mmCIF file of C-alpha atoms in Angstrom:
data_model
loop_
_atom_site.group_PDB
_atom_site.id
_atom_site.type_symbol
_atom_site.label_atom_id
_atom_site.label_comp_id
_atom_site.label_asym_id
_atom_site.label_seq_id
_atom_site.Cartn_x
_atom_site.Cartn_y
_atom_site.Cartn_z
ATOM 1 C CA UNK J 185 -25.233 -20.282 -6.147
ATOM 2 C CA UNK J 186 -24.827 -16.450 -7.166
ATOM 3 C CA UNK J 187 -23.245 -15.836 -3.646
ATOM 4 C CA UNK J 188 -20.827 -18.964 -4.028
ATOM 5 C CA UNK J 189 -19.816 -17.862 -7.564
ATOM 6 C CA UNK J 190 -18.867 -14.350 -6.242
ATOM 7 C CA UNK J 191 -17.037 -15.842 -3.358
ATOM 8 C CA UNK J 192 -15.136 -18.045 -5.700
ATOM 9 C CA UNK J 193 -14.317 -15.118 -8.011
ATOM 10 C CA UNK J 194 -13.133 -13.232 -5.172
ATOM 11 C CA UNK J 195 -10.832 -15.899 -3.937
ATOM 12 C CA UNK J 196 -9.616 -16.560 -7.473
ATOM 13 C CA UNK J 197 -8.637 -12.673 -7.996
ATOM 14 C CA UNK J 198 -6.858 -12.661 -4.548
ATOM 15 C CA UNK J 199 -4.839 -15.886 -5.391
ATOM 16 C CA UNK J 200 -4.000 -14.494 -8.779
ATOM 17 C CA UNK J 201 -2.820 -11.153 -7.200
ATOM 18 C CA UNK J 202 -0.792 -13.124 -4.685
ATOM 19 C CA UNK J 203 1.064 -15.081 -7.352
ATOM 20 C CA UNK J 204 1.552 -11.848 -9.582
ATOM 21 C CA UNK J 205 3.096 -10.181 -6.389
ATOM 22 C CA UNK J 206 5.406 -13.079 -5.623
ATOM 23 C CA UNK J 207 6.771 -12.958 -9.149
ATOM 24 C CA UNK J 208 7.046 -9.230 -9.042
ATOM 25 C CA UNK J 209 8.931 -9.292 -5.764
ATOM 26 C CA UNK J 210 11.380 -11.947 -6.855
ATOM 27 C CA UNK J 211 11.899 -10.109 -10.238
ATOM 28 C CA UNK J 212 12.362 -6.735 -8.299
ATOM 29 C CA UNK J 213 14.908 -8.375 -5.765
ATOM 30 C CA UNK J 214 16.766 -9.377 -8.892
ATOM 31 C CA UNK J 215 16.944 -6.194 -10.697
ATOM 32 C CA UNK J 216 14.712 -3.562 -12.486
ATOM 33 C CA UNK J 217 11.079 -4.605 -13.256
ATOM 34 C CA UNK J 218 9.585 -1.074 -14.262
ATOM 35 C CA UNK J 219 9.128 -0.994 -18.025
ATOM 36 C CA UNK J 220 7.321 2.047 -18.802
ATOM 37 C CA UNK J 221 8.918 4.905 -16.689
ATOM 38 C CA UNK J 222 6.920 8.183 -17.428
ATOM 39 C CA UNK J 223 6.196 11.383 -15.897
ATOM 40 C CA UNK J 224 2.848 11.353 -14.006
ATOM 41 C CA UNK J 225 0.887 13.581 -11.603
ATOM 42 C CA UNK J 226 1.089 11.633 -8.397
ATOM 43 C CA UNK J 227 -1.874 13.311 -6.975
ATOM 44 C CA UNK J 228 -4.077 11.881 -9.697
ATOM 45 C CA UNK J 229 -2.546 8.471 -9.074
ATOM 46 C CA UNK J 230 -3.267 8.449 -5.320
ATOM 47 C CA UNK J 231 -6.838 9.413 -6.286
ATOM 48 C CA UNK J 232 -6.992 6.356 -8.576
ATOM 49 C CA UNK J 233 -5.437 3.970 -5.959
ATOM 50 C CA UNK J 234 -8.024 5.442 -3.376
ATOM 51 C CA UNK J 235 -10.947 4.504 -5.817
ATOM 52 C CA UNK J 236 -9.520 0.929 -6.293
ATOM 53 C CA UNK J 237 -9.558 0.265 -2.404
ATOM 54 C CA UNK J 238 -12.794 2.104 -1.690
ATOM 55 C CA UNK J 239 -15.088 -1.035 -2.166
ATOM 56 C CA UNK J 240 -12.839 -2.762 0.443
ATOM 57 C CA UNK J 241 -13.116 0.293 2.918
ATOM 58 C CA UNK J 242 -16.761 0.310 2.403
ATOM 59 C CA UNK J 243 -17.169 -3.296 3.163
ATOM 60 C CA UNK J 244 -15.068 -2.895 6.385
ATOM 61 C CA UNK J 245 -16.826 0.214 7.573
ATOM 62 C CA UNK J 246 -13.496 2.252 7.058
ATOM 63 C CA UNK J 247 -13.719 5.912 5.998
ATOM 64 C CA UNK J 248 -10.695 7.008 3.937
ATOM 65 C CA UNK J 249 -9.934 10.754 4.388
ATOM 66 C CA UNK J 250 -7.872 12.427 1.699
ATOM 67 C CA UNK J 251 -5.814 15.698 2.194
ATOM 68 C CA UNK J 252 -3.795 16.854 -0.819
ATOM 69 C CA UNK J 253 -1.488 19.852 -0.118
ATOM 70 C CA UNK J 254 -0.961 20.101 -3.915
ATOM 71 C CA UNK J 255 -2.589 19.967 -7.062
ATOM 72 C CA UNK J 256 0.298 18.786 -9.233
ATOM 73 C CA UNK J 257 3.341 16.775 -8.432
ATOM 74 C CA UNK J 258 4.956 15.223 -11.347
ATOM 75 C CA UNK J 259 7.014 12.263 -10.632
ATOM 76 C CA UNK J 260 8.735 9.647 -13.076
ATOM 77 C CA UNK J 261 7.689 6.181 -12.191
ATOM 78 C CA UNK J 262 5.858 3.191 -13.746
ATOM 79 C CA UNK J 263 2.155 3.846 -13.249
ATOM 80 C CA UNK J 264 1.033 0.206 -13.086
ATOM 81 C CA UNK J 265 3.817 -0.608 -10.425
ATOM 82 C CA UNK J 266 3.202 2.473 -8.421
ATOM 83 C CA UNK J 267 -0.421 1.679 -8.209
ATOM 84 C CA UNK J 268 0.421 -1.858 -7.109
ATOM 85 C CA UNK J 269 2.583 -0.473 -4.286
ATOM 86 C CA UNK J 270 0.222 2.141 -3.085
ATOM 87 C CA UNK J 271 -2.775 -0.147 -3.263
ATOM 88 C CA UNK J 272 -0.853 -2.586 -0.979
ATOM 89 C CA UNK J 273 -0.186 0.161 1.590
ATOM 90 C CA UNK J 274 -3.812 1.284 1.568
ATOM 91 C CA UNK J 275 -5.102 -2.218 1.884
ATOM 92 C CA UNK J 276 -3.159 -2.771 4.908
ATOM 93 C CA UNK J 277 -4.548 0.367 6.585
ATOM 94 C CA UNK J 278 -7.984 -0.643 5.772
ATOM 95 C CA UNK J 279 -7.426 -4.271 6.817
ATOM 96 C CA UNK J 280 -5.803 -3.568 10.064
ATOM 97 C CA UNK J 281 -8.026 -0.561 11.123
ATOM 98 C CA UNK J 282 -10.406 -1.366 13.913
ATOM 99 C CA UNK J 283 -14.093 -0.998 12.732
ATOM 100 C CA UNK J 284 -15.515 1.522 12.415
ATOM 101 C CA UNK J 285 -12.430 3.273 11.490
ATOM 102 C CA UNK J 286 -10.633 5.940 9.440
ATOM 103 C CA UNK J 287 -7.458 5.929 7.234
ATOM 104 C CA UNK J 288 -5.950 9.289 6.407
ATOM 105 C CA UNK J 289 -4.137 9.872 3.037
ATOM 106 C CA UNK J 290 -2.107 12.977 2.611
ATOM 107 C CA UNK J 291 0.036 14.250 -0.278
ATOM 108 C CA UNK J 292 2.738 16.965 0.542
ATOM 109 C CA UNK J 293 4.622 18.522 -2.293
ATOM 110 C CA UNK J 294 8.007 20.183 -1.278
ATOM 111 C CA UNK J 295 10.552 21.709 -3.557
ATOM 112 C CA UNK J 296 12.337 18.559 -4.539
ATOM 113 C CA UNK J 297 10.196 15.585 -3.213
ATOM 114 C CA UNK J 298 6.589 14.757 -2.721
ATOM 115 C CA UNK J 299 5.466 12.700 0.253
ATOM 116 C CA UNK J 300 2.439 10.468 0.520
ATOM 117 C CA UNK J 301 1.458 9.662 4.047
ATOM 118 C CA UNK J 302 -1.002 6.697 4.778
ATOM 119 C CA UNK J 303 -2.052 6.777 8.495
ATOM 120 C CA UNK J 304 -4.407 4.148 9.955
ATOM 121 C CA UNK J 305 -5.868 3.333 13.350
ATOM 122 C CA UNK J 306 -5.309 -0.138 13.462
ATOM 123 C CA UNK J 307 -3.579 -2.872 15.657
ATOM 124 C CA UNK J 308 -0.104 -1.500 15.107
ATOM 125 C CA UNK J 309 2.973 -3.675 15.198
ATOM 126 C CA UNK J 310 4.163 -5.430 18.142
ATOM 127 C CA UNK J 311 7.645 -4.756 19.025
ATOM 128 C CA UNK J 312 8.978 -8.201 18.348
ATOM 129 C CA UNK J 313 7.679 -8.074 14.867
ATOM 130 C CA UNK J 314 8.837 -4.748 14.085
ATOM 131 C CA UNK J 315 12.192 -5.490 12.713
ATOM 132 C CA UNK J 316 10.837 -7.801 9.989
ATOM 133 C CA UNK J 317 7.852 -5.556 8.619
ATOM 134 C CA UNK J 318 9.553 -5.428 5.225
ATOM 135 C CA UNK J 319 10.677 -8.980 5.138
ATOM 136 C CA UNK J 320 9.068 -11.217 2.603
ATOM 137 C CA UNK J 321 6.628 -13.921 3.681
ATOM 138 C CA UNK J 322 6.634 -12.552 7.393
ATOM 139 C CA UNK J 323 3.296 -11.563 8.882
ATOM 140 C CA UNK J 324 2.669 -10.183 12.379
ATOM 141 C CA UNK J 325 1.526 -12.229 15.365
ATOM 142 C CA UNK J 326 -2.239 -11.284 14.921
ATOM 143 C CA UNK J 327 -2.188 -10.470 10.999
ATOM 144 C CA UNK J 328 -4.453 -13.588 10.348
ATOM 145 C CA UNK J 329 -7.245 -12.490 12.427
ATOM 146 C CA UNK J 330 -7.678 -9.412 10.245
ATOM 147 C CA UNK J 331 -6.515 -10.560 6.720
ATOM 148 C CA UNK J 332 -6.670 -14.287 6.129
ATOM 149 C CA UNK J 333 -5.770 -13.829 2.502
ATOM 150 C CA UNK J 334 -2.269 -12.146 2.979
ATOM 151 C CA UNK J 335 0.914 -13.890 2.463
ATOM 152 C CA UNK J 336 3.335 -11.224 3.735
ATOM 153 C CA UNK J 337 4.581 -9.855 0.469
ATOM 154 C CA UNK J 338 2.732 -6.544 -0.038
ATOM 155 C CA UNK J 339 5.023 -4.273 1.978
ATOM 156 C CA UNK J 340 8.118 -5.974 0.777
ATOM 157 C CA UNK J 341 6.997 -5.496 -2.687
ATOM 158 C CA UNK J 342 6.005 -1.972 -2.237
ATOM 159 C CA UNK J 343 9.187 -1.170 -0.607
ATOM 160 C CA UNK J 344 11.127 -2.582 -3.623
ATOM 161 C CA UNK J 345 8.938 -0.740 -6.258
ATOM 162 C CA UNK J 346 9.278 2.752 -4.409
ATOM 163 C CA UNK J 347 12.962 2.261 -4.312
ATOM 164 C CA UNK J 348 12.970 1.453 -8.228
ATOM 165 C CA UNK J 349 11.488 4.998 -8.652
ATOM 166 C CA UNK J 350 14.362 6.371 -6.663
ATOM 167 C CA UNK J 351 12.027 6.881 -3.693
ATOM 168 C CA UNK J 352 11.816 5.578 -0.140
ATOM 169 C CA UNK J 353 9.069 3.798 1.822
ATOM 170 C CA UNK J 354 9.332 4.237 5.563
ATOM 171 C CA UNK J 355 6.947 3.638 8.500
ATOM 172 C CA UNK J 356 6.540 4.335 12.221
ATOM 173 C CA UNK J 357 4.158 3.306 15.049
ATOM 174 C CA UNK J 358 1.753 6.154 15.581
ATOM 175 C CA UNK J 359 1.294 5.217 19.357
ATOM 176 C CA UNK J 360 1.368 1.996 21.115
ATOM 177 C CA UNK J 361 -1.605 -0.060 19.534
ATOM 178 C CA UNK J 362 -3.040 2.799 17.776
ATOM 179 C CA UNK J 363 -2.006 2.205 14.155
ATOM 180 C CA UNK J 364 0.856 2.814 11.728
ATOM 181 C CA UNK J 365 2.024 5.581 9.518
ATOM 182 C CA UNK J 366 3.596 4.838 6.138
ATOM 183 C CA UNK J 367 5.396 7.439 4.134
ATOM 184 C CA UNK J 368 6.377 7.345 0.437
ATOM 185 C CA UNK J 369 8.899 9.827 -0.485
ATOM 186 C CA UNK J 370 9.563 10.447 -4.295
ATOM 187 C CA UNK J 371 11.813 12.844 -6.126
ATOM 188 C CA UNK J 372 9.824 15.404 -8.220
ATOM 189 C CA UNK J 373 10.598 15.116 -12.079
ATOM 190 C CA UNK J 374 12.762 17.799 -13.473
#
């Protein structure tokens, strides 16, 4: 009984997060959703996001390796929305990484921008799916084999939110069938 209740609780949480993400995505497509734009140390926020996904990583036998090439990188953003975006990117890296596996997270501070790079060693993206990676409700050909709960809005929402912070979310295939690299580039606060 306890195991069934725990499973029901998890499924309910995932469903509620999916509904939240759909509404956020629709609002972001129509305009601004950020309500509390403040200056935060993005290095600390990355650590918070990593701690949020650590249980998933442990359960899937994926190690998260962090490398911060900065101690402080102040960025103006909405903390909660940024964490939603980064958690989606980290979860994708974890869910699509072959087990046992690694996900690398690097923070690189420049003079005007900070870059957050997330690399996985997963299944990658098929060439025929690459053009639609940020399209809403689109999932890759083999996505359901790795993540049964996804609905294809996480990367779309992440890109919209990062754009709202005057940033950019880009990606590239690391090597054929050896994972992806996502880069968040945000302007430093003045």
